[in-house]
Short mmCIF file of C-alpha atoms in Angstrom, two decimals:
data_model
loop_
_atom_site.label_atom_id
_atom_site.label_comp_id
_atom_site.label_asym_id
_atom_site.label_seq_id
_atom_site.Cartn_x
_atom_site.Cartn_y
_atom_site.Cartn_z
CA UNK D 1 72.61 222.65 120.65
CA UNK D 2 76.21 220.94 120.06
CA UNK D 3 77.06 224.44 119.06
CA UNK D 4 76.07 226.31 122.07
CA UNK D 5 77.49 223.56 124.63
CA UNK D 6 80.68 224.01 122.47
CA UNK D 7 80.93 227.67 123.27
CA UNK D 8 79.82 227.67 126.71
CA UNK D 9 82.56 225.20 127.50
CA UNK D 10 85.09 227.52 125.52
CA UNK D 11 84.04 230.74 128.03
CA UNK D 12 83.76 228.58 131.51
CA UNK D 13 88.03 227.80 130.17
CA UNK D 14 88.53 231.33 129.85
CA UNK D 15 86.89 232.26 132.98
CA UNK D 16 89.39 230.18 134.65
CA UNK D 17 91.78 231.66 137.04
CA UNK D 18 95.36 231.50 136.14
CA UNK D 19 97.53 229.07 137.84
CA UNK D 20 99.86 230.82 140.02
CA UNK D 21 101.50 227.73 141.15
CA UNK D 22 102.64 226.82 137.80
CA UNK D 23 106.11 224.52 137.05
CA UNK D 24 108.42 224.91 134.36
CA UNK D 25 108.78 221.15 134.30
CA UNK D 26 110.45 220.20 131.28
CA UNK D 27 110.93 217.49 128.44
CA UNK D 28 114.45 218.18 126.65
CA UNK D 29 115.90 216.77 123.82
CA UNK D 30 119.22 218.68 122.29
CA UNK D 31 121.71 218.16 119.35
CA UNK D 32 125.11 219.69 119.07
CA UNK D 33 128.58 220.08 117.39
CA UNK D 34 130.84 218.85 119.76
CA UNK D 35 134.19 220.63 118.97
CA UNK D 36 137.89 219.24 121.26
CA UNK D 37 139.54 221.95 122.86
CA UNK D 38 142.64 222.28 124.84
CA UNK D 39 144.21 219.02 122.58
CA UNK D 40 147.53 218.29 121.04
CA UNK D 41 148.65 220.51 118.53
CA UNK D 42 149.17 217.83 116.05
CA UNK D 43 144.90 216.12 116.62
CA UNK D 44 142.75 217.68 114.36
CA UNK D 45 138.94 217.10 113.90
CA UNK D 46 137.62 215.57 110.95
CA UNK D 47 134.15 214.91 109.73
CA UNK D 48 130.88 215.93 111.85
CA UNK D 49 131.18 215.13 115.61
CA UNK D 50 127.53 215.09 116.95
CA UNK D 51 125.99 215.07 120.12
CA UNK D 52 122.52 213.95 120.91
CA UNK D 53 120.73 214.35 124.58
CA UNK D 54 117.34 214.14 125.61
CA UNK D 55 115.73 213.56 129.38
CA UNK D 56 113.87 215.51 131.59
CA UNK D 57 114.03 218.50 134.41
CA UNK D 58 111.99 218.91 137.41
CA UNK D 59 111.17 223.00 138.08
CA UNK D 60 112.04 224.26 141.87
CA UNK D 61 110.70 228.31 141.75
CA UNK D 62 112.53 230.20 143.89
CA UNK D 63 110.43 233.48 144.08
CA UNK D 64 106.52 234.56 144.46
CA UNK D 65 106.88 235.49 140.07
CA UNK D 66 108.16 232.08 139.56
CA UNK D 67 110.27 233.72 137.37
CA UNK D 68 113.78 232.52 138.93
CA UNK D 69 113.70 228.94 139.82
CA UNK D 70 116.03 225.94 140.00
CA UNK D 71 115.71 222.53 136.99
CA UNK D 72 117.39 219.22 138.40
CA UNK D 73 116.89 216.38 136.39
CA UNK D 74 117.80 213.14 134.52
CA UNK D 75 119.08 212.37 131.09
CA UNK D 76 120.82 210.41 128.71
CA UNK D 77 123.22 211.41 125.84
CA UNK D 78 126.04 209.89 122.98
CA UNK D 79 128.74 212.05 122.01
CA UNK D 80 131.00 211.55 119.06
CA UNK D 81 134.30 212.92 118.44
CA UNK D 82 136.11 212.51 114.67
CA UNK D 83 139.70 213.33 114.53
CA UNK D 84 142.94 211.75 113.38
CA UNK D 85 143.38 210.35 116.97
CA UNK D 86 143.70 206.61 116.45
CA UNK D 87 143.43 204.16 119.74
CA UNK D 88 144.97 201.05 119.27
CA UNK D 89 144.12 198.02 121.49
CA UNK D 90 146.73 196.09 122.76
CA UNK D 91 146.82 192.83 124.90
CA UNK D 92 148.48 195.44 128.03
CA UNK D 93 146.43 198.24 127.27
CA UNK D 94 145.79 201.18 124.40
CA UNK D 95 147.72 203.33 122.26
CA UNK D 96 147.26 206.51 120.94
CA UNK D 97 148.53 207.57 117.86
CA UNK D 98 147.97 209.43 114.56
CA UNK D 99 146.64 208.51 111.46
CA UNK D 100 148.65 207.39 109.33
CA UNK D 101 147.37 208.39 105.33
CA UNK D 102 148.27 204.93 104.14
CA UNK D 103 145.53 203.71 105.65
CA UNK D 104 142.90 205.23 103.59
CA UNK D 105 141.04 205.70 106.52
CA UNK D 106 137.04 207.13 106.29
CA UNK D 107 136.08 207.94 109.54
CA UNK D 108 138.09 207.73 112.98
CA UNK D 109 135.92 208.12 116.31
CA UNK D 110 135.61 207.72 119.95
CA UNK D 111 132.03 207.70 121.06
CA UNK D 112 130.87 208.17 124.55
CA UNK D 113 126.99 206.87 126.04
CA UNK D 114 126.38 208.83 129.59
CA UNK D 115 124.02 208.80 131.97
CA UNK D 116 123.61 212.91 133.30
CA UNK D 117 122.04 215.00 135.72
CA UNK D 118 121.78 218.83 134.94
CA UNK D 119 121.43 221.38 137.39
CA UNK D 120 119.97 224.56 136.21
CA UNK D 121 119.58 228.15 137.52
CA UNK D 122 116.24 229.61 136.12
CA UNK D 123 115.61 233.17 134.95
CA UNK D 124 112.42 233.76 132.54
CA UNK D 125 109.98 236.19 132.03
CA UNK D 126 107.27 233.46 132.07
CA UNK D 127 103.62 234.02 133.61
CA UNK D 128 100.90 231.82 134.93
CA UNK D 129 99.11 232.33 131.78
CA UNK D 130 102.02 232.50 129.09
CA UNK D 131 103.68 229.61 127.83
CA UNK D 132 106.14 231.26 125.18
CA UNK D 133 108.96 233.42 126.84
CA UNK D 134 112.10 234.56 127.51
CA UNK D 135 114.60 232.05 129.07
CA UNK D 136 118.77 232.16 130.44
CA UNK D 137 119.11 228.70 131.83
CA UNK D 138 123.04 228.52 133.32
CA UNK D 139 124.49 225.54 135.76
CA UNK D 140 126.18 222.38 135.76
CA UNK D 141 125.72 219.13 134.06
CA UNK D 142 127.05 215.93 135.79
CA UNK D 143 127.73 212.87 133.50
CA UNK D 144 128.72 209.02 134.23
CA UNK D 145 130.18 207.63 131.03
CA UNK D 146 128.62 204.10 130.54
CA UNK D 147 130.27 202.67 127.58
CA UNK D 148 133.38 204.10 125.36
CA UNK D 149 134.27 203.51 121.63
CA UNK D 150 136.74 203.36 119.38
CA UNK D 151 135.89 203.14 115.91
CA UNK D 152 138.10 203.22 112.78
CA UNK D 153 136.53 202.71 109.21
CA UNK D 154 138.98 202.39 106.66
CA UNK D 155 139.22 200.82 102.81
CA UNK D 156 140.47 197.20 104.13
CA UNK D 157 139.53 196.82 107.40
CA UNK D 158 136.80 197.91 110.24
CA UNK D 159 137.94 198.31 114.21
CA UNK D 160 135.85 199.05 116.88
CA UNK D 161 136.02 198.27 120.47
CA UNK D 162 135.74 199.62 123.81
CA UNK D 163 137.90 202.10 125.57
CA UNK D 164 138.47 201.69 129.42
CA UNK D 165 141.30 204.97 129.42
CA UNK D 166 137.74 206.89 129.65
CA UNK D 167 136.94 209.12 132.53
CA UNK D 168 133.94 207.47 133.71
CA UNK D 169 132.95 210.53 135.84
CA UNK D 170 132.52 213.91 133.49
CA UNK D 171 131.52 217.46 134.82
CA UNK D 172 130.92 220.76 133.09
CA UNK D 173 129.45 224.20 132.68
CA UNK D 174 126.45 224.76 130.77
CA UNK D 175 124.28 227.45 129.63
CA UNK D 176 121.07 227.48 127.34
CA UNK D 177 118.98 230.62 126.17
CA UNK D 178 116.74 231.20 124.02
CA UNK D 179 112.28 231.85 123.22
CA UNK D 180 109.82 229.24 123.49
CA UNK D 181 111.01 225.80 122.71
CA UNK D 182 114.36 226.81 120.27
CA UNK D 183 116.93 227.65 122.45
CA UNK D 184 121.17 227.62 121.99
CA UNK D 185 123.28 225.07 124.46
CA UNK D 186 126.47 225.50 125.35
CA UNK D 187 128.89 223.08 127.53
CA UNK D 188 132.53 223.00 128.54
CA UNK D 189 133.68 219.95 129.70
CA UNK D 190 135.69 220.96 133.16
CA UNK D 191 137.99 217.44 133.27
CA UNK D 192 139.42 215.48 130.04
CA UNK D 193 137.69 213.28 128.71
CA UNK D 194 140.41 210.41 128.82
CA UNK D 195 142.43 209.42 132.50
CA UNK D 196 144.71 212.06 133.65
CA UNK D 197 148.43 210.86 132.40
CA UNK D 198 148.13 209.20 129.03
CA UNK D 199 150.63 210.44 126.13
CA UNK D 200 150.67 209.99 122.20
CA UNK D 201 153.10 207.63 121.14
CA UNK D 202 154.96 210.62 120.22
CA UNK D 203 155.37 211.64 124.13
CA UNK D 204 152.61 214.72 124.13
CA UNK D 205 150.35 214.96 127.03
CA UNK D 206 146.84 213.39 125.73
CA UNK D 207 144.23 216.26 126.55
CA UNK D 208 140.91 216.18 125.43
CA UNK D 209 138.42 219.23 127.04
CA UNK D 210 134.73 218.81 125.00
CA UNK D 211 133.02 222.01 124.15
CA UNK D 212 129.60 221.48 122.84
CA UNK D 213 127.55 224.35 121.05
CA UNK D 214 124.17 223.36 119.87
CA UNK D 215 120.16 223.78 120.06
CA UNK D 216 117.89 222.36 122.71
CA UNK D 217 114.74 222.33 122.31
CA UNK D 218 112.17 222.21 125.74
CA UNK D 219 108.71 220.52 125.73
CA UNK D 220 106.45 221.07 128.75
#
């Protein structure tokens, strides 16, 4: 009997109609490389700088298909950044300077926690009654920066602090593509990521543009 109740249940799903007012309405979680662009000639990366984001996005379809939409949402990520950039805090302020190889340093980082809201511009090949498809996400991706870090591990001594020279408001380009739930990310970061108008100690402009290539992976 448990049987036959079993499959009668399993044709009345089948029999259902599809849902033709389906949302895309998404779980995200993404990790990434974070690579420094447009910097001084003399900062190099060193080590593995990481990025971690995860939040959610509310689908908007823009068409009958529901195959072109709009994703707004909410999230939260932590970016790290390894380099031979040192920040030094001083009673008046920071400094910015190399490495120096004396210090036998191990790792050298400035580590962001932000607060974001993506907007997306949806095209998939999706249906009402297929969940694995197609997808070329592109938009923006707004970020308030709520804490800043600098962090320098050497063989004598740890330093870590916060940094206030952060821009607390960051904006960028983004794109994701990709089948089912693996997908790649892409972001450029449109302003630096420290206040317009700081130098090195050695007089060169401090710009710091991230670029951030990665997966993310959406969960509906």
């Amino acid at each position: 009997m448990s049987i036959f109740f079993l499959s009668f249940s399993s044709a009345q799903d089948s029999l259902k109609p599809p849902d033709l007012n389906y949302l895309e309405d998404q779980f995200y979680v993404g990790l990434t490389y974070n690579f420094i662009v447009n910097k001084p000639e003399t900062v190099n990366q060193q080590n593995l700088s990481y990025g971690l984001q995860l939040g959610f996005i509310k689908d908007l379809p823009l068409n009958e298909e529901r195959n072109i939409g709009l994703g707004l949402g909410l999230g939260y990520a932590v970016n790290s950044y390894y380099s031979n950039l040192q920040v030094v805090e001083l009673p008046e302020g920071f400094r910015y300077q190399l490495l120096s190889s004396d210090l036998g340093v191990k790792r050298n980082k400035v580590e962001t926690h932000l607060v974001e809201v993506p907007f997306e511009i949806r095209f998939r090949n999706s249906t009402p009654s297929e969940y694995r498809f197609w997808r070329l996400y592109f938009g923006a991706k707004l970020g308030y920066v709520l804490g800043g870090r600098a962090k320098t591990v050497a063989v004598d001594f740890k330093d870590s602090f916060y940094v206030t020279d952060i821009q607390k408001f960051r904006y960028g380009v983004m794109a994701n593509f990709g089948y089912n739930t693996f997908n790649i990310h892409v972001y450029y970061a449109l302003n630096n990521l420290f206040k317009d108008g700081l130098t090195l100690d050695t007089g060169q402009d401090l710009t710091f543009k991230p670029l951030r290539i990665g997966l993310i992976f959406y969960i509906l």
